[in-house]
Short mmCIF file of N, CA, C and O in Angstrom, two decimals:
data_model
loop_
_atom_site.label_atom_id
_atom_site.label_comp_id
_atom_site.label_asym_id
_atom_site.label_seq_id
_atom_site.Cartn_x
_atom_site.Cartn_y
_atom_site.Cartn_z
N UNK A 1 -35.34 1.36 -2.90
CA UNK A 1 -35.60 2.63 -3.53
C UNK A 1 -35.51 3.76 -2.50
O UNK A 1 -35.13 4.86 -2.84
N UNK A 2 -35.86 3.45 -1.25
CA UNK A 2 -35.77 4.48 -0.22
C UNK A 2 -34.32 4.90 -0.03
O UNK A 2 -34.03 6.03 0.33
N UNK A 3 -33.40 3.97 -0.30
CA UNK A 3 -31.98 4.31 -0.22
C UNK A 3 -31.64 5.37 -1.26
O UNK A 3 -30.84 6.26 -1.00
N UNK A 4 -32.26 5.28 -2.43
CA UNK A 4 -32.03 6.28 -3.47
C UNK A 4 -32.47 7.66 -3.02
O UNK A 4 -31.77 8.65 -3.23
N UNK A 5 -33.62 7.73 -2.40
CA UNK A 5 -34.13 9.02 -1.94
C UNK A 5 -33.20 9.60 -0.90
O UNK A 5 -32.83 10.77 -0.96
N UNK A 6 -32.79 8.78 0.06
CA UNK A 6 -31.88 9.23 1.09
C UNK A 6 -30.55 9.66 0.50
O UNK A 6 -30.00 10.71 0.85
N UNK A 7 -30.06 8.87 -0.44
CA UNK A 7 -28.79 9.19 -1.09
C UNK A 7 -28.88 10.52 -1.82
O UNK A 7 -28.01 11.37 -1.70
N UNK A 8 -29.97 10.72 -2.53
CA UNK A 8 -30.06 11.95 -3.30
C UNK A 8 -30.28 13.16 -2.41
O UNK A 8 -29.81 14.24 -2.71
N UNK A 9 -30.96 12.96 -1.30
CA UNK A 9 -31.12 14.07 -0.37
C UNK A 9 -29.75 14.47 0.19
O UNK A 9 -29.47 15.66 0.36
N UNK A 10 -28.90 13.49 0.44
CA UNK A 10 -27.54 13.79 0.91
C UNK A 10 -26.76 14.54 -0.16
O UNK A 10 -26.01 15.46 0.14
N UNK A 11 -26.97 14.16 -1.41
CA UNK A 11 -26.31 14.86 -2.52
C UNK A 11 -26.74 16.31 -2.55
O UNK A 11 -25.91 17.22 -2.65
N UNK A 12 -28.03 16.53 -2.44
CA UNK A 12 -28.54 17.91 -2.51
C UNK A 12 -27.99 18.75 -1.37
O UNK A 12 -27.62 19.91 -1.56
N UNK A 13 -27.87 18.15 -0.19
CA UNK A 13 -27.33 18.90 0.94
C UNK A 13 -25.85 19.19 0.74
O UNK A 13 -25.36 20.25 1.11
N UNK A 14 -25.10 18.23 0.15
CA UNK A 14 -23.68 18.49 -0.06
C UNK A 14 -23.44 19.58 -1.09
O UNK A 14 -22.47 20.29 -1.03
N UNK A 15 -24.36 19.71 -2.04
CA UNK A 15 -24.21 20.79 -3.01
C UNK A 15 -24.24 22.15 -2.34
O UNK A 15 -23.57 23.07 -2.78
N UNK A 16 -25.00 22.25 -1.28
CA UNK A 16 -25.08 23.54 -0.60
C UNK A 16 -23.77 23.88 0.10
O UNK A 16 -23.54 25.02 0.46
N UNK A 17 -22.92 22.87 0.29
CA UNK A 17 -21.64 23.10 0.96
C UNK A 17 -20.48 23.33 0.00
O UNK A 17 -19.36 23.54 0.42
N UNK A 18 -20.77 23.28 -1.29
CA UNK A 18 -19.71 23.45 -2.28
C UNK A 18 -19.10 24.83 -2.14
O UNK A 18 -19.80 25.84 -2.16
N UNK A 19 -17.80 24.85 -2.00
CA UNK A 19 -17.12 26.13 -1.82
C UNK A 19 -16.88 26.79 -3.17
O UNK A 19 -16.61 26.13 -4.17
N UNK A 20 -16.97 28.10 -3.17
CA UNK A 20 -16.68 28.85 -4.39
C UNK A 20 -15.18 29.09 -4.45
O UNK A 20 -14.57 29.48 -3.47
N UNK A 21 -14.59 28.84 -5.59
CA UNK A 21 -13.17 29.06 -5.74
C UNK A 21 -12.89 29.81 -7.02
O UNK A 21 -13.79 30.39 -7.62
N UNK A 22 -11.65 29.79 -7.43
CA UNK A 22 -11.28 30.45 -8.67
C UNK A 22 -11.77 29.65 -9.86
O UNK A 22 -12.33 28.57 -9.73
N UNK A 23 -11.56 30.16 -11.01
CA UNK A 23 -11.96 29.46 -12.22
C UNK A 23 -13.39 29.76 -12.59
O UNK A 23 -14.01 30.69 -12.08
N UNK A 24 -13.93 28.95 -13.49
CA UNK A 24 -15.29 29.20 -13.96
C UNK A 24 -16.31 29.08 -12.81
O UNK A 24 -16.09 28.38 -11.85
N UNK A 25 -17.41 29.78 -12.98
CA UNK A 25 -18.47 29.77 -11.98
C UNK A 25 -19.16 28.41 -11.96
O UNK A 25 -19.71 27.97 -12.97
N UNK A 26 -19.15 27.76 -10.80
CA UNK A 26 -19.76 26.45 -10.65
C UNK A 26 -21.27 26.54 -10.39
O UNK A 26 -21.97 25.54 -10.48
N UNK A 27 -21.74 27.72 -10.05
CA UNK A 27 -23.14 27.86 -9.62
C UNK A 27 -24.16 27.37 -10.66
O UNK A 27 -25.12 26.71 -10.27
N UNK A 28 -23.97 27.64 -11.95
CA UNK A 28 -24.96 27.10 -12.91
C UNK A 28 -25.02 25.57 -12.88
O UNK A 28 -26.11 24.99 -13.00
N UNK A 29 -23.89 24.91 -12.70
CA UNK A 29 -23.88 23.44 -12.62
C UNK A 29 -24.54 22.97 -11.33
O UNK A 29 -25.27 21.98 -11.32
N UNK A 30 -24.28 23.69 -10.24
CA UNK A 30 -24.91 23.35 -8.96
C UNK A 30 -26.42 23.51 -9.07
O UNK A 30 -27.17 22.63 -8.64
N UNK A 31 -26.86 24.60 -9.68
CA UNK A 31 -28.30 24.82 -9.86
C UNK A 31 -28.92 23.73 -10.72
O UNK A 31 -30.02 23.25 -10.43
N UNK A 32 -28.22 23.32 -11.79
CA UNK A 32 -28.74 22.27 -12.67
C UNK A 32 -28.86 20.95 -11.92
O UNK A 32 -29.85 20.23 -12.07
N UNK A 33 -27.85 20.62 -11.10
CA UNK A 33 -27.92 19.37 -10.33
C UNK A 33 -29.01 19.45 -9.26
O UNK A 33 -29.68 18.44 -8.99
N UNK A 34 -29.20 20.61 -8.66
CA UNK A 34 -30.28 20.75 -7.69
C UNK A 34 -31.64 20.51 -8.36
O UNK A 34 -32.50 19.82 -7.81
N UNK A 35 -31.82 21.08 -9.55
CA UNK A 35 -33.08 20.91 -10.29
C UNK A 35 -33.28 19.43 -10.66
O UNK A 35 -34.38 18.89 -10.51
N UNK A 36 -32.21 18.81 -11.15
CA UNK A 36 -32.29 17.39 -11.50
C UNK A 36 -32.57 16.55 -10.27
O UNK A 36 -33.34 15.58 -10.32
N UNK A 37 -31.98 16.93 -9.14
CA UNK A 37 -32.20 16.20 -7.90
C UNK A 37 -33.64 16.28 -7.44
O UNK A 37 -34.20 15.28 -6.97
N UNK A 38 -34.24 17.43 -7.58
CA UNK A 38 -35.64 17.58 -7.19
C UNK A 38 -36.54 16.69 -8.06
O UNK A 38 -37.44 16.01 -7.55
N UNK A 39 -36.27 16.67 -9.36
CA UNK A 39 -37.04 15.81 -10.27
C UNK A 39 -36.82 14.34 -9.95
O UNK A 39 -37.75 13.53 -9.93
N UNK A 40 -35.56 13.99 -9.67
CA UNK A 40 -35.21 12.62 -9.33
C UNK A 40 -35.97 12.19 -8.07
O UNK A 40 -36.52 11.10 -8.01
N UNK A 41 -35.98 13.06 -7.06
CA UNK A 41 -36.67 12.73 -5.81
C UNK A 41 -38.16 12.52 -6.03
O UNK A 41 -38.76 11.64 -5.41
N UNK A 42 -38.78 13.30 -6.91
CA UNK A 42 -40.19 13.11 -7.22
C UNK A 42 -40.43 11.72 -7.80
O UNK A 42 -41.36 11.02 -7.39
N UNK A 43 -39.59 11.33 -8.74
CA UNK A 43 -39.72 10.01 -9.37
C UNK A 43 -39.49 8.92 -8.34
O UNK A 43 -40.25 7.94 -8.24
N UNK A 44 -38.43 9.06 -7.54
CA UNK A 44 -38.10 8.04 -6.54
C UNK A 44 -39.23 7.89 -5.53
O UNK A 44 -39.59 6.77 -5.15
N UNK A 45 -39.80 9.00 -5.10
CA UNK A 45 -40.90 8.93 -4.13
C UNK A 45 -42.12 8.23 -4.73
O UNK A 45 -42.77 7.42 -4.06
N UNK A 46 -42.45 8.54 -5.98
CA UNK A 46 -43.58 7.88 -6.65
C UNK A 46 -43.32 6.38 -6.78
O UNK A 46 -44.22 5.56 -6.58
N UNK A 47 -42.09 6.04 -7.13
CA UNK A 47 -41.76 4.62 -7.28
C UNK A 47 -41.81 3.91 -5.93
O UNK A 47 -42.24 2.76 -5.85
N UNK A 48 -41.37 4.58 -4.87
CA UNK A 48 -41.40 3.97 -3.55
C UNK A 48 -42.82 3.63 -3.11
O UNK A 48 -43.03 2.67 -2.37
N UNK A 49 -43.79 4.42 -3.56
CA UNK A 49 -45.18 4.17 -3.20
C UNK A 49 -45.68 2.84 -3.76
O UNK A 49 -46.55 2.21 -3.17
N UNK A 50 -45.17 2.43 -4.91
CA UNK A 50 -45.61 1.20 -5.58
C UNK A 50 -44.42 0.43 -6.13
O UNK A 50 -44.42 0.04 -7.29
N UNK A 51 -43.42 0.22 -5.32
CA UNK A 51 -42.15 -0.34 -5.80
C UNK A 51 -42.32 -1.70 -6.46
O UNK A 51 -41.59 -2.04 -7.38
N UNK A 52 -43.31 -2.45 -6.06
CA UNK A 52 -43.50 -3.79 -6.59
C UNK A 52 -43.89 -3.85 -8.06
O UNK A 52 -43.74 -4.88 -8.71
N UNK A 53 -44.38 -2.76 -8.61
CA UNK A 53 -44.84 -2.80 -10.00
C UNK A 53 -43.73 -2.46 -11.00
O UNK A 53 -43.93 -2.59 -12.20
N UNK A 54 -42.58 -2.02 -10.51
CA UNK A 54 -41.50 -1.62 -11.42
C UNK A 54 -40.51 -2.75 -11.59
O UNK A 54 -40.12 -3.41 -10.62
N UNK A 55 -40.07 -2.97 -12.84
CA UNK A 55 -39.08 -4.02 -13.07
C UNK A 55 -37.74 -3.64 -12.43
O UNK A 55 -37.41 -2.45 -12.30
N UNK A 56 -36.99 -4.64 -12.05
CA UNK A 56 -35.68 -4.42 -11.42
C UNK A 56 -34.76 -3.61 -12.32
O UNK A 56 -33.96 -2.81 -11.86
N UNK A 57 -34.91 -3.78 -13.62
CA UNK A 57 -34.08 -3.04 -14.58
C UNK A 57 -34.28 -1.52 -14.41
O UNK A 57 -33.32 -0.75 -14.46
N UNK A 58 -35.51 -1.11 -14.18
CA UNK A 58 -35.81 0.31 -13.98
C UNK A 58 -35.17 0.82 -12.70
O UNK A 58 -34.57 1.90 -12.66
N UNK A 59 -35.27 0.04 -11.64
CA UNK A 59 -34.66 0.40 -10.36
C UNK A 59 -33.14 0.50 -10.53
O UNK A 59 -32.51 1.44 -10.03
N UNK A 60 -32.56 -0.46 -11.24
CA UNK A 60 -31.12 -0.45 -11.47
C UNK A 60 -30.68 0.80 -12.26
O UNK A 60 -29.64 1.39 -11.97
N UNK A 61 -31.48 1.17 -13.24
CA UNK A 61 -31.16 2.37 -14.03
C UNK A 61 -31.20 3.62 -13.17
O UNK A 61 -30.36 4.51 -13.31
N UNK A 62 -32.16 3.70 -12.26
CA UNK A 62 -32.23 4.85 -11.35
C UNK A 62 -31.04 4.85 -10.40
O UNK A 62 -30.51 5.92 -10.07
N UNK A 63 -30.61 3.68 -9.97
CA UNK A 63 -29.41 3.60 -9.13
C UNK A 63 -28.19 4.10 -9.88
O UNK A 63 -27.35 4.80 -9.32
N UNK A 64 -28.08 3.73 -11.15
CA UNK A 64 -26.96 4.20 -11.97
C UNK A 64 -27.01 5.72 -12.13
O UNK A 64 -25.98 6.39 -12.08
N UNK A 65 -28.20 6.25 -12.32
CA UNK A 65 -28.36 7.70 -12.44
C UNK A 65 -27.94 8.39 -11.15
O UNK A 65 -27.26 9.41 -11.18
N UNK A 66 -28.34 7.84 -10.03
CA UNK A 66 -27.94 8.41 -8.73
C UNK A 66 -26.43 8.39 -8.58
O UNK A 66 -25.83 9.36 -8.10
N UNK A 67 -25.79 7.29 -8.99
CA UNK A 67 -24.33 7.19 -8.93
C UNK A 67 -23.67 8.25 -9.80
O UNK A 67 -22.69 8.89 -9.40
N UNK A 68 -24.20 8.44 -11.00
CA UNK A 68 -23.65 9.43 -11.92
C UNK A 68 -23.78 10.84 -11.34
O UNK A 68 -22.84 11.64 -11.38
N UNK A 69 -24.93 11.12 -10.77
CA UNK A 69 -25.13 12.43 -10.17
C UNK A 69 -24.22 12.63 -8.97
O UNK A 69 -23.69 13.72 -8.73
N UNK A 70 -23.99 11.57 -8.21
CA UNK A 70 -23.04 11.63 -7.08
C UNK A 70 -21.65 11.98 -7.56
O UNK A 70 -20.94 12.76 -6.92
N UNK A 71 -21.24 11.40 -8.68
CA UNK A 71 -19.92 11.69 -9.25
C UNK A 71 -19.81 13.18 -9.58
O UNK A 71 -18.78 13.81 -9.32
N UNK A 72 -20.86 13.73 -10.15
CA UNK A 72 -20.85 15.16 -10.52
C UNK A 72 -20.81 16.03 -9.27
O UNK A 72 -20.12 17.04 -9.23
N UNK A 73 -21.55 15.65 -8.23
CA UNK A 73 -21.52 16.40 -6.98
C UNK A 73 -20.12 16.35 -6.38
O UNK A 73 -19.59 17.38 -5.93
N UNK A 74 -19.52 15.17 -6.38
CA UNK A 74 -18.16 15.04 -5.85
C UNK A 74 -17.19 15.91 -6.62
O UNK A 74 -16.31 16.54 -6.04
N UNK A 75 -17.34 15.94 -7.93
CA UNK A 75 -16.47 16.76 -8.76
C UNK A 75 -16.64 18.24 -8.43
O UNK A 75 -15.66 18.97 -8.27
N UNK A 76 -17.88 18.69 -8.30
CA UNK A 76 -18.13 20.08 -7.96
C UNK A 76 -17.67 20.43 -6.55
O UNK A 76 -17.29 21.57 -6.27
N UNK A 77 -17.70 19.46 -5.66
CA UNK A 77 -17.31 19.69 -4.27
C UNK A 77 -15.80 19.64 -4.07
O UNK A 77 -15.30 20.09 -3.06
N UNK A 78 -15.11 19.07 -5.03
CA UNK A 78 -13.66 18.90 -4.89
C UNK A 78 -12.92 20.20 -5.19
O UNK A 78 -13.49 21.17 -5.65
N UNK A 79 -11.64 20.16 -4.92
CA UNK A 79 -10.78 21.30 -5.23
C UNK A 79 -10.25 21.23 -6.66
O UNK A 79 -9.44 22.06 -7.05
N UNK A 80 -10.72 20.25 -7.41
CA UNK A 80 -10.26 20.09 -8.79
C UNK A 80 -10.63 21.33 -9.59
O UNK A 80 -11.71 21.89 -9.44
N UNK A 81 -9.69 21.76 -10.40
CA UNK A 81 -9.97 22.91 -11.26
C UNK A 81 -10.80 22.44 -12.44
O UNK A 81 -10.40 21.53 -13.16
N UNK A 82 -11.93 23.05 -12.62
CA UNK A 82 -12.83 22.68 -13.71
C UNK A 82 -12.76 23.72 -14.80
O UNK A 82 -12.67 24.92 -14.53
N UNK A 83 -12.81 23.24 -16.03
CA UNK A 83 -12.87 24.16 -17.17
C UNK A 83 -14.33 24.50 -17.42
O UNK A 83 -15.25 23.85 -16.90
N UNK A 84 -14.55 25.48 -18.24
CA UNK A 84 -15.93 25.83 -18.61
C UNK A 84 -16.58 24.65 -19.34
O UNK A 84 -17.77 24.41 -19.19
N UNK A 85 -15.77 23.88 -20.09
CA UNK A 85 -16.31 22.68 -20.77
C UNK A 85 -16.81 21.67 -19.74
O UNK A 85 -17.85 21.04 -19.96
N UNK A 86 -16.06 21.48 -18.63
CA UNK A 86 -16.49 20.57 -17.58
C UNK A 86 -17.82 21.02 -16.98
O UNK A 86 -18.74 20.21 -16.79
N UNK A 87 -17.92 22.32 -16.71
CA UNK A 87 -19.14 22.88 -16.14
C UNK A 87 -20.31 22.69 -17.10
O UNK A 87 -21.41 22.26 -16.72
N UNK A 88 -20.07 22.98 -18.38
CA UNK A 88 -21.13 22.84 -19.38
C UNK A 88 -21.58 21.40 -19.52
O UNK A 88 -22.77 21.12 -19.71
N UNK A 89 -20.64 20.45 -19.40
CA UNK A 89 -20.98 19.03 -19.50
C UNK A 89 -21.86 18.60 -18.32
O UNK A 89 -22.79 17.82 -18.49
N UNK A 90 -21.56 19.11 -17.14
CA UNK A 90 -22.38 18.79 -15.97
C UNK A 90 -23.79 19.35 -16.15
O UNK A 90 -24.77 18.69 -15.85
N UNK A 91 -23.88 20.57 -16.64
CA UNK A 91 -25.19 21.20 -16.86
C UNK A 91 -26.00 20.40 -17.88
O UNK A 91 -27.20 20.20 -17.70
N UNK A 92 -25.34 19.93 -18.93
CA UNK A 92 -26.03 19.18 -19.97
C UNK A 92 -26.48 17.85 -19.45
O UNK A 92 -27.49 17.31 -19.82
#
């Protein structure tokens, strides 16, 4: 679980490096991921305190969530042109 916290902290730091380019404004999606990251880190830290009481299924689901959020960070960090629909989907 500590890997999740470290991974998500890296995600949050990479969001700060996202370059602004043409097209729709990515900032609302970046802000949404930052907010989700903060909430995720709170949960991960609480779970790390008592990791033995959580079923492996719950840990696996959090790992999947971290992977999904990583994908969104990578998308926002890339030079890929995003539509407003893409941005809205990330925010949602």
